[in-house]
Coordinates of C-alpha atoms in Angstrom, one line a residue:
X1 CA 45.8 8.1 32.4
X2 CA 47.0 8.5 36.2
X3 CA 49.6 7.8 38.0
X4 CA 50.0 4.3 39.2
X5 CA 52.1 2.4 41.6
X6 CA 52.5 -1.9 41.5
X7 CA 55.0 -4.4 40.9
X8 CA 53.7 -6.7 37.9
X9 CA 53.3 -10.1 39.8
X10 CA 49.9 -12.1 40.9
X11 CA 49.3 -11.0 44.6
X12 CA 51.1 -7.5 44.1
X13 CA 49.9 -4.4 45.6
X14 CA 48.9 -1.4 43.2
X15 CA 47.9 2.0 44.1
X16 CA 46.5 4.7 41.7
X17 CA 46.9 8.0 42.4
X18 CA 44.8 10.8 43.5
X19 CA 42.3 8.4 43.5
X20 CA 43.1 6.4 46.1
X21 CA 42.3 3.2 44.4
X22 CA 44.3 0.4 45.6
X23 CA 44.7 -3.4 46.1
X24 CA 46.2 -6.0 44.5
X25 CA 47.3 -7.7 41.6
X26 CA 44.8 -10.3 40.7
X27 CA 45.9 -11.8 37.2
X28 CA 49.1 -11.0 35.4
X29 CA 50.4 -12.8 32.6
X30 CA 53.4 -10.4 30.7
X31 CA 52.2 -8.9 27.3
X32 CA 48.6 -10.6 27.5
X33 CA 46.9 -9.9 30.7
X34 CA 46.8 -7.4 33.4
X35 CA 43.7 -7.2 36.5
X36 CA 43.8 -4.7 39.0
X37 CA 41.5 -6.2 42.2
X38 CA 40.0 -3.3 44.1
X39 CA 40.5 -3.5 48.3
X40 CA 36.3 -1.7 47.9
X41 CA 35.6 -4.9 45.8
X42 CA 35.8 -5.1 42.0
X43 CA 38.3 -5.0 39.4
X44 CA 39.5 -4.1 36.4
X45 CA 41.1 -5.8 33.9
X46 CA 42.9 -5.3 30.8
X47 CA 43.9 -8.0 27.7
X48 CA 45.3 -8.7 24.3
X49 CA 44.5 -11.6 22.3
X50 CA 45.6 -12.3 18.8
X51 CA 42.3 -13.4 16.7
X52 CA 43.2 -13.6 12.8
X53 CA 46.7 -12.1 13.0
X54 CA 45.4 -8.9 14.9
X55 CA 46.0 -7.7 18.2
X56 CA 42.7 -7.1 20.2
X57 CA 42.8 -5.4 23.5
X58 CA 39.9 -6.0 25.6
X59 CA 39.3 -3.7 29.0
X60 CA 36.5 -5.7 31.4
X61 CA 35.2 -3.2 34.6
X62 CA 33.5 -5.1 37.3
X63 CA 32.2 -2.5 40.7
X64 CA 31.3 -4.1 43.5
X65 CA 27.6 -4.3 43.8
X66 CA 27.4 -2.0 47.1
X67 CA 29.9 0.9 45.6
X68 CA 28.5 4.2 46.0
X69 CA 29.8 7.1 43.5
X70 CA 32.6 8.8 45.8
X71 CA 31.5 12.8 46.6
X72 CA 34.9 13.8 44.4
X73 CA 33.4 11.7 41.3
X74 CA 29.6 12.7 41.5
X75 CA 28.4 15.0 38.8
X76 CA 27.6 17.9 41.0
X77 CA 24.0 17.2 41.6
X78 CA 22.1 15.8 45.1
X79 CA 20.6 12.8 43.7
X80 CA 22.5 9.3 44.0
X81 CA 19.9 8.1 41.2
X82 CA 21.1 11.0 38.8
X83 CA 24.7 10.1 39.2
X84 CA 24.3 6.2 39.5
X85 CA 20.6 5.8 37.9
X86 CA 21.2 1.7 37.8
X87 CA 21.5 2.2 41.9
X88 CA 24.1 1.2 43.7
X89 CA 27.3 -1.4 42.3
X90 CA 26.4 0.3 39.1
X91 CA 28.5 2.5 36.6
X92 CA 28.4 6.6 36.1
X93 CA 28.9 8.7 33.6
X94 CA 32.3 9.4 34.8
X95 CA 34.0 5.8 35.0
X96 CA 32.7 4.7 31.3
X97 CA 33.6 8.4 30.5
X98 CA 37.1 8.6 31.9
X99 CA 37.7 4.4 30.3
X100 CA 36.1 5.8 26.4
X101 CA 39.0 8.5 26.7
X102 CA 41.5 6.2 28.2
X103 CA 41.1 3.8 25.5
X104 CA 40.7 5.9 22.8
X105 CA 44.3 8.0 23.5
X106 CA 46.0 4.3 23.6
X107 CA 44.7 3.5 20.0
X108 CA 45.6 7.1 19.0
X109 CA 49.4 6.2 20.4
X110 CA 49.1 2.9 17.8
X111 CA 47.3 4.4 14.4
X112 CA 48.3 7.7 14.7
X113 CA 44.3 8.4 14.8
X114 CA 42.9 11.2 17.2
X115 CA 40.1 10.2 19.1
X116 CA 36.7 12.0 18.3
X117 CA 35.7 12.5 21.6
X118 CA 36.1 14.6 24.4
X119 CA 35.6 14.0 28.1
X120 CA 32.9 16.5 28.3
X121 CA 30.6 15.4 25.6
X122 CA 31.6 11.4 26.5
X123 CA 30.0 12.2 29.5
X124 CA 26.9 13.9 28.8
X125 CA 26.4 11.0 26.0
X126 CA 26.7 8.4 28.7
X127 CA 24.6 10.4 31.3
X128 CA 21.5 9.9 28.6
X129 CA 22.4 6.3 27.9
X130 CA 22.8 5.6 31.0
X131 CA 19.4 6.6 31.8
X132 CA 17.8 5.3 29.3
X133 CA 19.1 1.7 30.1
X134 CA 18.0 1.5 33.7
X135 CA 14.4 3.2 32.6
X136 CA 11.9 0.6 33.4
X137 CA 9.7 0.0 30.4

């Protein structure tokens, strides 16, 4: 999806580029496990188990509960609530967005299946749901 620098071992450093995400390795385990430990707190982390003769990946996103959308990842509006309504330590449009894509093009690469979605419309889908999860009732 971008451009990534680490060395597969426990205690690694990674770097992802533009972004300027980096830290290090916090789980690795070759061909099952993979968790990339953010420096700003939180982490990512991808899996594959084998459940009834299948392979099932699994991709986990924890934020630190202070993180604050970056300017170069807000939606274009002045509102901190519109681009992260759950407040602070809380996921935009643009993260689940860019991981829907991400994971969709990696099954694509195994059953040959394009994904339905696009960037733009994952976005605008998760803007709404978004919202509508952190509405108070």
């Amino acid at each position: 999806m971008f451009p990534a620098e680490f060395e597969a071992a426990p205690g690694a450093p990674f770097k992802f580029a533009p972004e300027g995400w980096h830290g290090k390795i916090g789980v690795y385990a070759e061909g099952r496990e993979l968790r990339f430990d953010a420096v700003a707190g939180g982490w990512t982390w991808f899996s594959l188990d084998s459940i009834t003769g299948k392979t099932v990946f699994k991709l986990r996103d924890y934020m630190a509960p202070d993180l604050v959308v970056p300017d170069d990842a807000r939606s274009g509006s002045n509102s901190l609530s519109e681009d992260q309504p759950g407040g602070e330590g809380t996921h935009w449009q643009g993260v689940l967005s860019g991981w829907h894509c991400g994971v969709g093009d990696l099954r694509g690469e195994f059953s040959g299946k394009k994904p339905h979605w696009d960037y733009e419309a994952l976005t605008r889908l998760y803007k709404l749901l978004i919202e509508d999860y952190h509405r108070p009732y």
